[in-house]
Amino acid sequence: MIARAGTGPLRHLVVLRHAKSAWPEGTPDHERPLAPRGRRDAPAAGRALAAADLLPGLALCSTAVRARQTWERASAQWGTPPPVRLDARVYAADAPDLLAVVRETPAEVETLLLVGHNPGLEDLVLDLAGDGLDDTLEEVRTKFPTSAIAVLAWRGTDWTALTPGTALLTSLIVARGGKSRPATP
């Protein structure tokens, strides 16, 4: 069941919080790169999306370095990455602003990946989800960590029909890559 289901094709909004970032002294927030853990987790996010058959038709990505690096490492796990739109409006955006950007998505895109930041992403997921499978909503309310992937499903003829409370939160995945271990002799 999709909460307050509309008409039209089944669509998915896949929300990916950037992987763990570093905090180099003197580096502006927008320019912060991924930390070593983030460089391991971002490819794991790409593999998780492929395993769940959730490869997007389009990706919208914040212009922040850590978000772009997350996108690059995640999408490198796929045979042919989809087009990506780097959008400065996604950086530091709140839920209403993120929804406005999402609503600009062309109608032919059925699965959209949004790569950005908290707290805006978490708020967007909670605003859009009228319901959730299992305990996914409670998990998002508790914590939406780095490399978290929330999958929202809904029906609509185009992305302008996506409104608060109309989607079903079908899954929450927290992608983690393992640490490299030194080879044993």
PDB file of N, CA, C and O in Angstrom, residues 27-54:
ATOM      1  N   THR A  27      39.158  24.719   6.480  1.00  0.00           N
ATOM      2  CA  THR A  27      38.425  24.413   5.248  1.00  0.00           C
ATOM      3  C   THR A  27      36.976  24.855   5.395  1.00  0.00           C
ATOM      4  O   THR A  27      36.298  24.442   6.339  1.00  0.00           O
ATOM      5  N   PRO A  28      36.476  25.675   4.486  1.00  0.00           N
ATOM      6  CA  PRO A  28      35.059  26.075   4.552  1.00  0.00           C
ATOM      7  C   PRO A  28      34.155  24.840   4.473  1.00  0.00           C
ATOM      8  O   PRO A  28      34.492  23.843   3.822  1.00  0.00           O
ATOM      9  N   ASP A  29      32.997  24.906   5.121  1.00  0.00           N
ATOM     10  CA  ASP A  29      32.087  23.763   5.177  1.00  0.00           C
ATOM     11  C   ASP A  29      31.788  23.190   3.792  1.00  0.00           C
ATOM     12  O   ASP A  29      31.804  21.979   3.593  1.00  0.00           O
ATOM     13  N   HIS A  30      31.521  24.036   2.827  1.00  0.00           N
ATOM     14  CA  HIS A  30      31.169  23.592   1.483  1.00  0.00           C
ATOM     15  C   HIS A  30      32.287  22.774   0.835  1.00  0.00           C
ATOM     16  O   HIS A  30      32.033  21.917  -0.008  1.00  0.00           O
ATOM     17  N   GLU A  31      33.523  23.025   1.237  1.00  0.00           N
ATOM     18  CA  GLU A  31      34.685  22.380   0.609  1.00  0.00           C
ATOM     19  C   GLU A  31      35.189  21.141   1.360  1.00  0.00           C
ATOM     20  O   GLU A  31      36.184  20.544   0.956  1.00  0.00           O
ATOM     21  N   ARG A  32      34.528  20.758   2.440  1.00  0.00           N
ATOM     22  CA  ARG A  32      34.990  19.611   3.224  1.00  0.00           C
ATOM     23  C   ARG A  32      34.902  18.321   2.414  1.00  0.00           C
ATOM     24  O   ARG A  32      33.869  18.006   1.833  1.00  0.00           O
ATOM     25  N   PRO A  33      35.991  17.520   2.377  1.00  0.00           N
ATOM     26  CA  PRO A  33      35.995  16.265   1.620  1.00  0.00           C
ATOM     27  C   PRO A  33      35.502  15.101   2.470  1.00  0.00           C
ATOM     28  O   PRO A  33      35.222  15.257   3.664  1.00  0.00           O
ATOM     29  N   LEU A  34      35.422  13.933   1.849  1.00  0.00           N
ATOM     30  CA  LEU A  34      35.085  12.725   2.584  1.00  0.00           C
ATOM     31  C   LEU A  34      36.245  12.316   3.494  1.00  0.00           C
ATOM     32  O   LEU A  34      37.415  12.477   3.144  1.00  0.00           O
ATOM     33  N   ALA A  35      35.897  11.761   4.628  1.00  0.00           N
ATOM     34  CA  ALA A  35      36.869  11.163   5.539  1.00  0.00           C
ATOM     35  C   ALA A  35      37.179   9.754   5.028  1.00  0.00           C
ATOM     36  O   ALA A  35      36.476   9.232   4.154  1.00  0.00           O
ATOM     37  N   PRO A  36      38.210   9.109   5.552  1.00  0.00           N
ATOM     38  CA  PRO A  36      38.499   7.726   5.120  1.00  0.00           C
ATOM     39  C   PRO A  36      37.271   6.806   5.209  1.00  0.00           C
ATOM     40  O   PRO A  36      37.016   6.031   4.290  1.00  0.00           O
ATOM     41  N   ARG A  37      36.511   6.897   6.293  1.00  0.00           N
ATOM     42  CA  ARG A  37      35.304   6.062   6.400  1.00  0.00           C
ATOM     43  C   ARG A  37      34.310   6.406   5.294  1.00  0.00           C
ATOM     44  O   ARG A  37      33.685   5.524   4.708  1.00  0.00           O
ATOM     45  N   GLY A  38      34.173   7.679   4.984  1.00  0.00           N
ATOM     46  CA  GLY A  38      33.271   8.092   3.917  1.00  0.00           C
ATOM     47  C   GLY A  38      33.705   7.561   2.563  1.00  0.00           C
ATOM     48  O   GLY A  38      32.874   7.180   1.733  1.00  0.00           O
ATOM     49  N   ARG A  39      35.019   7.515   2.337  1.00  0.00           N
ATOM     50  CA  ARG A  39      35.531   6.980   1.071  1.00  0.00           C
ATOM     51  C   ARG A  39      35.255   5.475   0.959  1.00  0.00           C
ATOM     52  O   ARG A  39      35.155   4.956  -0.149  1.00  0.00           O
ATOM     53  N   ARG A  40      35.110   4.786   2.091  1.00  0.00           N
ATOM     54  CA  ARG A  40      34.736   3.369   2.070  1.00  0.00           C
ATOM     55  C   ARG A  40      33.216   3.190   1.963  1.00  0.00           C
ATOM     56  O   ARG A  40      32.732   2.271   1.300  1.00  0.00           O
ATOM     57  N   ASP A  41      32.467   4.060   2.656  1.00  0.00           N
ATOM     58  CA  ASP A  41      31.014   3.903   2.707  1.00  0.00           C
ATOM     59  C   ASP A  41      30.305   4.315   1.417  1.00  0.00           C
ATOM     60  O   ASP A  41      29.280   3.718   1.058  1.00  0.00           O
ATOM     61  N   ALA A  42      30.795   5.316   0.725  1.00  0.00           N
ATOM     62  CA  ALA A  42      30.123   5.788  -0.497  1.00  0.00           C
ATOM     63  C   ALA A  42      30.004   4.693  -1.553  1.00  0.00           C
ATOM     64  O   ALA A  42      28.917   4.504  -2.122  1.00  0.00           O
ATOM     65  N   PRO A  43      31.066   3.915  -1.853  1.00  0.00           N
ATOM     66  CA  PRO A  43      30.898   2.815  -2.805  1.00  0.00           C
ATOM     67  C   PRO A  43      29.900   1.758  -2.300  1.00  0.00           C
ATOM     68  O   PRO A  43      29.159   1.179  -3.089  1.00  0.00           O
ATOM     69  N   ALA A  44      29.874   1.554  -0.985  1.00  0.00           N
ATOM     70  CA  ALA A  44      28.913   0.604  -0.414  1.00  0.00           C
ATOM     71  C   ALA A  44      27.481   1.081  -0.671  1.00  0.00           C
ATOM     72  O   ALA A  44      26.580   0.270  -0.910  1.00  0.00           O
ATOM     73  N   ALA A  45      27.261   2.383  -0.638  1.00  0.00           N
ATOM     74  CA  ALA A  45      25.931   2.926  -0.947  1.00  0.00           C
ATOM     75  C   ALA A  45      25.563   2.625  -2.394  1.00  0.00           C
ATOM     76  O   ALA A  45      24.428   2.228  -2.690  1.00  0.00           O
ATOM     77  N   GLY A  46      26.516   2.790  -3.303  1.00  0.00           N
ATOM     78  CA  GLY A  46      26.252   2.465  -4.706  1.00  0.00           C
ATOM     79  C   GLY A  46      25.929   0.994  -4.897  1.00  0.00           C
ATOM     80  O   GLY A  46      25.005   0.643  -5.634  1.00  0.00           O
ATOM     81  N   ARG A  47      26.668   0.121  -4.218  1.00  0.00           N
ATOM     82  CA  ARG A  47      26.393  -1.316  -4.311  1.00  0.00           C
ATOM     83  C   ARG A  47      25.026  -1.658  -3.717  1.00  0.00           C
ATOM     84  O   ARG A  47      24.294  -2.489  -4.254  1.00  0.00           O
ATOM     85  N   ALA A  48      24.670  -0.997  -2.623  1.00  0.00           N
ATOM     86  CA  ALA A  48      23.363  -1.245  -1.995  1.00  0.00           C
ATOM     87  C   ALA A  48      22.221  -0.844  -2.926  1.00  0.00           C
ATOM     88  O   ALA A  48      21.215  -1.555  -3.033  1.00  0.00           O
ATOM     89  N   LEU A  49      22.365   0.284  -3.609  1.00  0.00           N
ATOM     90  CA  LEU A  49      21.324   0.711  -4.553  1.00  0.00           C
ATOM     91  C   LEU A  49      21.211  -0.261  -5.720  1.00  0.00           C
ATOM     92  O   LEU A  49      20.104  -0.586  -6.160  1.00  0.00           O
ATOM     93  N   ALA A  50      22.335  -0.735  -6.212  1.00  0.00           N
ATOM     94  CA  ALA A  50      22.302  -1.711  -7.304  1.00  0.00           C
ATOM     95  C   ALA A  50      21.651  -3.011  -6.840  1.00  0.00           C
ATOM     96  O   ALA A  50      20.804  -3.577  -7.550  1.00  0.00           O
ATOM     97  N   ALA A  51      22.002  -3.475  -5.650  1.00  0.00           N
ATOM     98  CA  ALA A  51      21.440  -4.727  -5.125  1.00  0.00           C
ATOM     99  C   ALA A  51      19.934  -4.615  -4.907  1.00  0.00           C
ATOM    100  O   ALA A  51      19.203  -5.595  -5.066  1.00  0.00           O
ATOM    101  N   ALA A  52      19.458  -3.428  -4.560  1.00  0.00           N
ATOM    102  CA  ALA A  52      18.025  -3.203  -4.336  1.00  0.00           C
ATOM    103  C   ALA A  52      17.282  -2.850  -5.621  1.00  0.00           C
ATOM    104  O   ALA A  52      16.086  -2.558  -5.582  1.00  0.00           O
ATOM    105  N   ASP A  53      17.973  -2.868  -6.759  1.00  0.00           N
ATOM    106  CA  ASP A  53      17.393  -2.515  -8.052  1.00  0.00           C
ATOM    107  C   ASP A  53      16.796  -1.108  -8.020  1.00  0.00           C
ATOM    108  O   ASP A  53      15.695  -0.878  -8.486  1.00  0.00           O
ATOM    109  N   LEU A  54      17.562  -0.175  -7.460  1.00  0.00           N
ATOM    110  CA  LEU A  54      17.114   1.213  -7.322  1.00  0.00           C
ATOM    111  C   LEU A  54      18.058   2.187  -8.023  1.00  0.00           C
ATOM    112  O   LEU A  54      18.286   3.291  -7.551  1.00  0.00           O
TER     113      LEU A  54
END
